[in-house]
Short mmCIF file of C-alpha atoms in Angstrom, two decimals:
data_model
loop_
_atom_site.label_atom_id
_atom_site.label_comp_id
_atom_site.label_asym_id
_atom_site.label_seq_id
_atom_site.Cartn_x
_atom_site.Cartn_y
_atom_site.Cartn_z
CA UNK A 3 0.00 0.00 0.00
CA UNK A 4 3.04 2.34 0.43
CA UNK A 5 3.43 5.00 -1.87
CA UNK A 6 6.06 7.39 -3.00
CA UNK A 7 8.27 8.97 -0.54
CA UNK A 8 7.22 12.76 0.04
CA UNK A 9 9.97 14.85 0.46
CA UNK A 10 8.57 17.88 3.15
CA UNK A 11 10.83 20.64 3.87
CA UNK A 12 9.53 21.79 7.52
CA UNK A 13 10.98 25.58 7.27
CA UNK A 14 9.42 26.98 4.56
CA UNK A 15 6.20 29.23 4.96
CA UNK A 16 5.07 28.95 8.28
CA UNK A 17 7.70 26.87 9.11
CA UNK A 18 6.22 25.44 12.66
CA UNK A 19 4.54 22.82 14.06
CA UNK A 20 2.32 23.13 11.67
CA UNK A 21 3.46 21.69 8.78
CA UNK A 22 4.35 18.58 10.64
CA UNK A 23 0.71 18.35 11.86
CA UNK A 24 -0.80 18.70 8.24
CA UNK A 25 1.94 16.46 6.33
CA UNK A 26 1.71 13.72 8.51
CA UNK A 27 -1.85 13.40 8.69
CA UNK A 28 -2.24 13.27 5.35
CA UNK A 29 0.91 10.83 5.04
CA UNK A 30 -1.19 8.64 7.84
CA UNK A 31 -4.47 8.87 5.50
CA UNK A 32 -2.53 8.35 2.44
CA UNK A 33 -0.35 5.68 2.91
CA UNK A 34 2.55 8.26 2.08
CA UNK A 35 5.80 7.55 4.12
CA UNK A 36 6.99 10.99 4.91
CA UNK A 37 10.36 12.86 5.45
CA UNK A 38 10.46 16.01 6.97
CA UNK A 39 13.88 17.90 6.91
CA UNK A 40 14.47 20.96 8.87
CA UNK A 41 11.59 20.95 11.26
CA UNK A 42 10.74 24.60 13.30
CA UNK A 43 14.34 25.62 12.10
CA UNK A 44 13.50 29.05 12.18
CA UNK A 45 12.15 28.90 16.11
CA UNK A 46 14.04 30.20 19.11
CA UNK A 47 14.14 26.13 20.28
CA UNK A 48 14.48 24.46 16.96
CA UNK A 49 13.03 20.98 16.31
CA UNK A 50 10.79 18.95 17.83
CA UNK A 51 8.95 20.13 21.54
CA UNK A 52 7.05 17.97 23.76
CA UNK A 53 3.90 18.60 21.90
CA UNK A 54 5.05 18.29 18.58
CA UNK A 55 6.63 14.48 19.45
CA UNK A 56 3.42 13.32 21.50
CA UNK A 57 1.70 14.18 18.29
CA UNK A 58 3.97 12.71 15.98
CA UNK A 59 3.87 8.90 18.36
CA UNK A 60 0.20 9.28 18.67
CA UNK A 61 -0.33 9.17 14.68
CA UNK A 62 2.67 6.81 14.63
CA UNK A 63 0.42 4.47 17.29
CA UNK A 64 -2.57 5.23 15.21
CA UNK A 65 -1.55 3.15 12.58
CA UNK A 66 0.57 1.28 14.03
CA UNK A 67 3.57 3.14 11.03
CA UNK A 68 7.17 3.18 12.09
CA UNK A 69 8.54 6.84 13.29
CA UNK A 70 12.63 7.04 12.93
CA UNK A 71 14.53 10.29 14.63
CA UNK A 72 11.48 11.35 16.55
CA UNK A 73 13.37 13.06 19.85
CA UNK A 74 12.78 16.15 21.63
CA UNK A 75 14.93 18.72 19.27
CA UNK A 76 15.21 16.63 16.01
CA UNK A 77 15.23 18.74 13.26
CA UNK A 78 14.10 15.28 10.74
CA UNK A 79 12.08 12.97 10.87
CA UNK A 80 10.55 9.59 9.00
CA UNK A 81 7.59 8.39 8.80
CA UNK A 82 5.81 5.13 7.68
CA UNK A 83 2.46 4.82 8.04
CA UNK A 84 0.43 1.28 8.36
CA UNK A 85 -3.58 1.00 8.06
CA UNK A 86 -5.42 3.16 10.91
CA UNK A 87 -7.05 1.97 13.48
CA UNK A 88 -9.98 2.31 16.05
CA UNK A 89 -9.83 2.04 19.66
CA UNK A 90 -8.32 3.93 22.52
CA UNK A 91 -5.65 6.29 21.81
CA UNK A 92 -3.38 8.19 24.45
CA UNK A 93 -1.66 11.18 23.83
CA UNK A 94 0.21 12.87 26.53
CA UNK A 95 2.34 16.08 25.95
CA UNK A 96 3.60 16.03 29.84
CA UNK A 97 3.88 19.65 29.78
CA UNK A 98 1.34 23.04 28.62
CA UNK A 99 1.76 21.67 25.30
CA UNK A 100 -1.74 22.20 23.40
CA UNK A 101 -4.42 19.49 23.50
CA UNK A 102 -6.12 21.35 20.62
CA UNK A 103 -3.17 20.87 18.71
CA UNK A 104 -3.42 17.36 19.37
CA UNK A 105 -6.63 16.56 18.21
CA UNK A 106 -6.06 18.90 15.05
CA UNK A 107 -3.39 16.22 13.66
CA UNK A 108 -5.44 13.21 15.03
CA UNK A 109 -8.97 14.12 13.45
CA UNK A 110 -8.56 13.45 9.88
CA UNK A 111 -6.78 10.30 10.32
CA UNK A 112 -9.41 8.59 12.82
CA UNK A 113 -12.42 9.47 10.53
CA UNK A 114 -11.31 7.11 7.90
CA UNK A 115 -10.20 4.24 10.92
CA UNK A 116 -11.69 0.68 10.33
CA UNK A 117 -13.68 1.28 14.21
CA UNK A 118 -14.69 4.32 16.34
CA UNK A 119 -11.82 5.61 18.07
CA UNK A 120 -11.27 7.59 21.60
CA UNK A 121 -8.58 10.14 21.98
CA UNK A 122 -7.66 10.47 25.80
CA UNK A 123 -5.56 13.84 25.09
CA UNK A 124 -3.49 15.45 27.85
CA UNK A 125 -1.65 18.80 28.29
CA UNK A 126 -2.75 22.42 27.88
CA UNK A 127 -6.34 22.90 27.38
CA UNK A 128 -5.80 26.81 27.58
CA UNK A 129 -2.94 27.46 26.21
CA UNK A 130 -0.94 30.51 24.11
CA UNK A 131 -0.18 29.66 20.92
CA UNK A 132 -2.90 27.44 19.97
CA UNK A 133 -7.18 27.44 20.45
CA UNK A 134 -8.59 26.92 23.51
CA UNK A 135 -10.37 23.90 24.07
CA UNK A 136 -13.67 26.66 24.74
CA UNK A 137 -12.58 27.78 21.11
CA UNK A 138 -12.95 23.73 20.00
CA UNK A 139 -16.25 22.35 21.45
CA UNK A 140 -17.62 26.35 20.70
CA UNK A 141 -16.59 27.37 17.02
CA UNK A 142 -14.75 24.28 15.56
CA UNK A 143 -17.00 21.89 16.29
CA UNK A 144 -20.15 23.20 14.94
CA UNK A 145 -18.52 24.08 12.01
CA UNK A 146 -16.28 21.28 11.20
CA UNK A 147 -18.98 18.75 11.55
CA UNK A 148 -20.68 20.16 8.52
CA UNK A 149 -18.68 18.18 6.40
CA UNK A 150 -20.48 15.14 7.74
CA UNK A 151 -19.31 13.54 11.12
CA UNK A 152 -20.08 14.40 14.85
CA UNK A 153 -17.79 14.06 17.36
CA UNK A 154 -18.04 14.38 21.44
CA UNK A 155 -15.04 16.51 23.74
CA UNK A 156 -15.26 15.97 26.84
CA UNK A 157 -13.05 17.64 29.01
CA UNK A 158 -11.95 16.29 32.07
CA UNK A 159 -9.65 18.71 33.58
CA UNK A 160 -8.67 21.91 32.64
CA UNK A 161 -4.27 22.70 32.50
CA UNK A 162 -2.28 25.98 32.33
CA UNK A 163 0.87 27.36 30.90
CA UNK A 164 3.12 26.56 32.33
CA UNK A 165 2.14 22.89 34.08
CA UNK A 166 -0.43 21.82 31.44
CA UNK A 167 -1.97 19.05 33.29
CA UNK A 168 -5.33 18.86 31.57
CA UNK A 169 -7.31 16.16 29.80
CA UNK A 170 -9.36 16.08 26.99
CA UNK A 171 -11.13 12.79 25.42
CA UNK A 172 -12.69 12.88 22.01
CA UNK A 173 -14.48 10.12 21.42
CA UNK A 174 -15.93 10.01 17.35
CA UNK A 175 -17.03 7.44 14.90
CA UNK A 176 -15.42 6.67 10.84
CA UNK A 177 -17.21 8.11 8.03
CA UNK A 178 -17.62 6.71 4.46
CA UNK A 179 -16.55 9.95 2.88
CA UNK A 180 -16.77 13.60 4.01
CA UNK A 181 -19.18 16.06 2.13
CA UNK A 182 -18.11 19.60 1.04
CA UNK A 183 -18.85 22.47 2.62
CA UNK A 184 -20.24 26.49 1.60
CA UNK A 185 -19.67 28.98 4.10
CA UNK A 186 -19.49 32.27 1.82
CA UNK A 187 -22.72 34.00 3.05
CA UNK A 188 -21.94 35.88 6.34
CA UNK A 189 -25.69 36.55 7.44
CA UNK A 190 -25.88 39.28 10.10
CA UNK A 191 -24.66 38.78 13.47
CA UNK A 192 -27.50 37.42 16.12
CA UNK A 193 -25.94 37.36 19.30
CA UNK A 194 -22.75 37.56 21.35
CA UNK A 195 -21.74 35.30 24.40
CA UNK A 196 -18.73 34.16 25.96
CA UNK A 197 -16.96 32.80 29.42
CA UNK A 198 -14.67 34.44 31.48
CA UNK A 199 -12.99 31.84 34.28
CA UNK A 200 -10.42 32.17 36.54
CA UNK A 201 -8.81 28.70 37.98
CA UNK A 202 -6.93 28.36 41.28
CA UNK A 203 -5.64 30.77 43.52
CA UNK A 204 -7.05 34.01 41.32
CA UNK A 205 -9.93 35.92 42.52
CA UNK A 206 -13.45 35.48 41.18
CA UNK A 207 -12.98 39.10 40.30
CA UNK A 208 -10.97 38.99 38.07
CA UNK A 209 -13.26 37.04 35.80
CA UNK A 210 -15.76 39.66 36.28
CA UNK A 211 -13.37 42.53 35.60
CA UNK A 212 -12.50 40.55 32.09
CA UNK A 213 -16.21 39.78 31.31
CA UNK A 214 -16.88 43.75 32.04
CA UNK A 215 -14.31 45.58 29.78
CA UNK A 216 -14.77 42.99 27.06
CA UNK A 217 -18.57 44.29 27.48
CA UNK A 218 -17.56 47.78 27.51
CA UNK A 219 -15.26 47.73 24.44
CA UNK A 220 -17.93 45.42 21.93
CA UNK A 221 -20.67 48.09 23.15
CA UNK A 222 -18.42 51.16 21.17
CA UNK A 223 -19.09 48.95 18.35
CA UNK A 224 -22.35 47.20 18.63
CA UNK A 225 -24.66 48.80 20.50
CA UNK A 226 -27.84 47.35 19.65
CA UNK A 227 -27.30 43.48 20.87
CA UNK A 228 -27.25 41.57 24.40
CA UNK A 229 -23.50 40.39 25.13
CA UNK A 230 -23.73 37.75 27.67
CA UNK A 231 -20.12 36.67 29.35
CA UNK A 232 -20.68 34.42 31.95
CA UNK A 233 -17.93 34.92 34.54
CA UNK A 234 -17.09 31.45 35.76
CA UNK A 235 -14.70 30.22 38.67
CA UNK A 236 -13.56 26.81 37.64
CA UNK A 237 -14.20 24.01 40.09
CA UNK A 238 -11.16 23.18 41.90
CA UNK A 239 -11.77 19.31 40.95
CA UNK A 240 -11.94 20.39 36.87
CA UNK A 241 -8.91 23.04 36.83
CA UNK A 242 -5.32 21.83 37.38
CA UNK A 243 -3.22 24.91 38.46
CA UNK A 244 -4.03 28.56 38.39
CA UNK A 245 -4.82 30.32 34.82
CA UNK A 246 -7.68 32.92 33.63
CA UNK A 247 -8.51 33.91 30.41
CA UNK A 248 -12.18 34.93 28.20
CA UNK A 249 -13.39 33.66 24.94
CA UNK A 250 -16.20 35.41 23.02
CA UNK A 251 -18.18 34.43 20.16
CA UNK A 252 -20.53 36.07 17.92
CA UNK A 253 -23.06 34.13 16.06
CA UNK A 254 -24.82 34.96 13.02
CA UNK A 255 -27.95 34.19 11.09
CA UNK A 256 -26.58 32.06 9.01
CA UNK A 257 -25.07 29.80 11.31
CA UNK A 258 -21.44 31.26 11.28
CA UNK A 259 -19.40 31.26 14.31
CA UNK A 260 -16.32 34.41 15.35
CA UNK A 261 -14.39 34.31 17.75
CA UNK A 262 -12.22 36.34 19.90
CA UNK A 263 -9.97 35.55 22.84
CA UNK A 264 -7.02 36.19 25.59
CA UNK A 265 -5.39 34.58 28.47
CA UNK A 266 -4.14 35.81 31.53
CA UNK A 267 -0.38 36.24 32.01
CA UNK A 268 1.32 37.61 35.32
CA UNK A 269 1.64 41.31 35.50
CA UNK A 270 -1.22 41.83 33.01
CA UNK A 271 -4.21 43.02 34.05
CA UNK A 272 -7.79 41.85 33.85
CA UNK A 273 -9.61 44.84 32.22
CA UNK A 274 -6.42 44.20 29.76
CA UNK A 275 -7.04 40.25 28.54
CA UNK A 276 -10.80 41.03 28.43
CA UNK A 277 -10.12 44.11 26.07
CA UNK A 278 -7.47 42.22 24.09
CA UNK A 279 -10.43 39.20 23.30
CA UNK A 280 -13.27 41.91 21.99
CA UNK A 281 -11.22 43.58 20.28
CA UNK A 282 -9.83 40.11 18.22
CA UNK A 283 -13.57 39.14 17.84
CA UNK A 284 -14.32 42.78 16.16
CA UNK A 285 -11.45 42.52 14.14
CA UNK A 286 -12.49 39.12 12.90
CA UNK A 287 -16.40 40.33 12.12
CA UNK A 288 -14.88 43.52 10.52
CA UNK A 289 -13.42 42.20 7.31
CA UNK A 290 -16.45 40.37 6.00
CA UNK A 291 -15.56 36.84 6.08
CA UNK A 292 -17.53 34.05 7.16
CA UNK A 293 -14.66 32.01 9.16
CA UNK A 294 -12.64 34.04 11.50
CA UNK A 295 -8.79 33.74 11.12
CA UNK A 296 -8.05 30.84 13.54
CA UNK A 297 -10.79 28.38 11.45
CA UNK A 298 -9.75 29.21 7.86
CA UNK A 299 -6.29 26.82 8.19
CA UNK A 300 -8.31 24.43 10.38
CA UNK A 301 -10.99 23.91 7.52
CA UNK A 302 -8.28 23.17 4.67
CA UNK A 303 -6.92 19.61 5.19
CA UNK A 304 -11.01 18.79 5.39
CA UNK A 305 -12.11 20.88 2.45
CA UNK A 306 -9.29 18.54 1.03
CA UNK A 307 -10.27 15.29 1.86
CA UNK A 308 -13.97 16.04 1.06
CA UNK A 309 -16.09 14.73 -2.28
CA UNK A 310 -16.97 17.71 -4.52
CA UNK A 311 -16.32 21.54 -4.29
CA UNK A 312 -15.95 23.35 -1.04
CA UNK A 313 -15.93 27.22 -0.82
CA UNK A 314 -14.93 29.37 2.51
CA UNK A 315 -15.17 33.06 2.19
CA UNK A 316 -12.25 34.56 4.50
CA UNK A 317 -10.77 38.10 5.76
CA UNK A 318 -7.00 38.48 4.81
CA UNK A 319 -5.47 34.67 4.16
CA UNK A 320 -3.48 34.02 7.23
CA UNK A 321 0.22 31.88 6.75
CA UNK A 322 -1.12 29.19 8.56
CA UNK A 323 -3.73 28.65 5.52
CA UNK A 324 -0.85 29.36 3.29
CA UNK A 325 0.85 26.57 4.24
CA UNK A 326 -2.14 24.22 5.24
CA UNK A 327 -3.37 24.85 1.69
CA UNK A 328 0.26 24.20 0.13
CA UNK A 329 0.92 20.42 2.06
CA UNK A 330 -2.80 19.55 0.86
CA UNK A 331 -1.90 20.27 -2.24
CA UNK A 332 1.73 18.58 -2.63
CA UNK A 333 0.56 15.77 -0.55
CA UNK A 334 -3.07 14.62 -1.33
CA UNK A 335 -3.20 16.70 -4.57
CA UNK A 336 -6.31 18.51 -4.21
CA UNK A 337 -6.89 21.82 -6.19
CA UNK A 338 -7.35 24.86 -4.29
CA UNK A 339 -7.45 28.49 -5.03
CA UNK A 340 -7.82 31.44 -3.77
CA UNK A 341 -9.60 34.92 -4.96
CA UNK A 342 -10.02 38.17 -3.70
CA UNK A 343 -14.58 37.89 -3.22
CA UNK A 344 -16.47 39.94 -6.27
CA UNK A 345 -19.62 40.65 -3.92
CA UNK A 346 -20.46 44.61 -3.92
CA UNK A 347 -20.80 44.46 -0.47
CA UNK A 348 -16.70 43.59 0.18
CA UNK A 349 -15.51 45.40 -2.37
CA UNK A 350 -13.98 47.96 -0.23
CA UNK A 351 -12.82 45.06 2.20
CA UNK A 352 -9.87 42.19 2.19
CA UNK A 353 -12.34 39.72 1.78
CA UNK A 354 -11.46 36.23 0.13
CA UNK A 355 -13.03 33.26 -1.44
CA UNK A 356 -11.14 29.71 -1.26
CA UNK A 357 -12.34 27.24 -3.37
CA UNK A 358 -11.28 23.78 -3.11
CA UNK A 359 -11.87 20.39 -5.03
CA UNK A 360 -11.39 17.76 -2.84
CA UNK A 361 -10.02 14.35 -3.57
CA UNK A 362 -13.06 12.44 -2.53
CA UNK A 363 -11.09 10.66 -0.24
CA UNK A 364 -13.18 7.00 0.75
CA UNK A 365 -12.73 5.06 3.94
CA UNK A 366 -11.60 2.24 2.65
CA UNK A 367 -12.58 -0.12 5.70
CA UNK A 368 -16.54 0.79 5.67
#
């Protein structure tokens, strides 16, 4: 079943963990064995981190493929992947490193597994650098499961920079084939709502003060809708360490999800991280897209996979799609492009369409 060796050169565009995420999920659903040469060789801390390895093993153990030169700081690695499979998978960072991150490589590959599949996922479920897990289960999933699968995140405990310490399990089941997906019209926007939480030691007023300004600063903007951020102090039993941050989302009437947020870091101060998350989600809803920024490059290696044409209309195309869009395309060969949108209504805006024809990629164990 092996195919060609792909040759992936891990410090070009984005040149991050996320190029290793994206090639070797599609190497896993492929059947590609994989080199990757100069991994993160542009970071302060070149090669592999914690994260990036736990990753790499769990794929590796999804498939039961052979992984050579995987160790913390190895700038190459090989990969061979084997036929995926169901069951119970473990993936454990032992440090901050992002659970999100861990189920973005994972996905793909266990919706085209012979059984249904649990991902017990541990690290950082709030984390900088990466979504929050309130980011997942709130704007991801909704979305992503338009192309034709559910899945269920249930999050055990909560970790924080810089202990991690949290635990995620997805549990989902294989599809047949994924359907394409059209999210081009925006709608207008319904409602805003959001969670504020502190964990540990902080104050309960601090999530209040966040929830407040991030109030105060959407009102300049939008005065004419309810914005509901629920301050929340995390149950000692659900929260590992002490960490605060806000997410808010807007939601439209077409079903589209934004989203805007911050975390607490020492020194910084509440009103601060709440300001810092409204004014993300207000950039996001100002350019006219219907995905905000962090979803475009986590919609590509689907829109890839999928059976027919997909369509996404974006704000400015981040790096991260960049390079999400140029793996999909050396690896699985699917055709994307990307076009500045001809509606009247974005003409004065950075608004883009990307089109995609997928591969129709077919599980081949259902």
């Amino acid at each position: 079943m092996a195919g060609q060796l792909v040759e992936v050169d891990g410090g070009i565009m984005e040149g991050g963990g996320q190029i290793l995420r994206v090639s070797t999920a599609l190497s896993c659903l492929l059947g590609l064995p994989l080199r990757v040469q100069k991994i993160r060789a542009g970071r302060s801390t070149p090669g592999l981190r914690p994260q990036h390895l736990s990753g790499l093993e769990m794929i590796r153990d999804l498939c039961d493929g052979q992984l050579e030169g995987a160790e913390i700081g190895s700038t190459e690695i090989m990969f061979t992947p084997e036929k995926i499979k169901g069951g119970i998978h473990t993936a454990d960072t032992k440090t901050a490193g992002s659970v999100c991150l861990l189920m973005q490589v994972s996905m793909p590959c266990v919706l085209f597994a012979a059984s249904a599949s649990e991902l017990r996922l541990k690290g950082g479920t709030n984390a900088e650098m990466a979504p929050q897990i309130d980011y997942t289960t709130m704007v991801f999933k909704p979305i992503v499961e338009k192309f034709g699968f559910k899945f269920n995140c249930d999050i055990k405990m909560r970790g924080y920079y810089p202990k991690g310490g949290g635990e995620v399990i997805v549990r989902m089941s294989p599809v047949k084939q994924l359907n394409p997906i059209n999210l081009t019209d925006r709608g207008s926007v319904t409602k805003i709502y959001g969670r504020a939480f502190v964990a540990g030691v902080l104050p309960f007023k601090v999530a209040k003060d966040m929830a407040a300004a991030a109030v105060r600063c959407i009102r300049k903007e939008i005065r004419d809708l309810y914005v509901n951020i629920q301050p929340v102090q995390e149950p000692k039993d659900q929260a590992f360490g002490n960490g605060n941050g806000i997410i808010i989302i807007a939601e439209t009437s077409t079903g589209c999800l934004f989203a805007g947020s911050s975390l607490g870091k020492r020194g910084v101060n509440a009103d601060k991280v709440g300001i810092e998350a409204a004014e993300m989600l207000l950039a996001n809803l100002r350019h006219g897209g219907a995905v905000d920024e962090y979803l475009q490059d986590q919609l590509i290696i689907f829109m890839a996979l999928a059976c027919g044409v997909s369509r996404i209309k974006t704000g400015p195309v981040t790096l991260h799609t960049q390079t999400a869009i140029h793996f999909a395309e050396q690896l699985a060969k699917a055709k994307f492009s990307v076009k500045k949108s001809e509606d009247e209504e974005d003409a004065s805006k950075d608004t883009y369409i990307i089109e995609c024809q997928g591969i129709g990629m077919t599980n081949p164990y259902l």
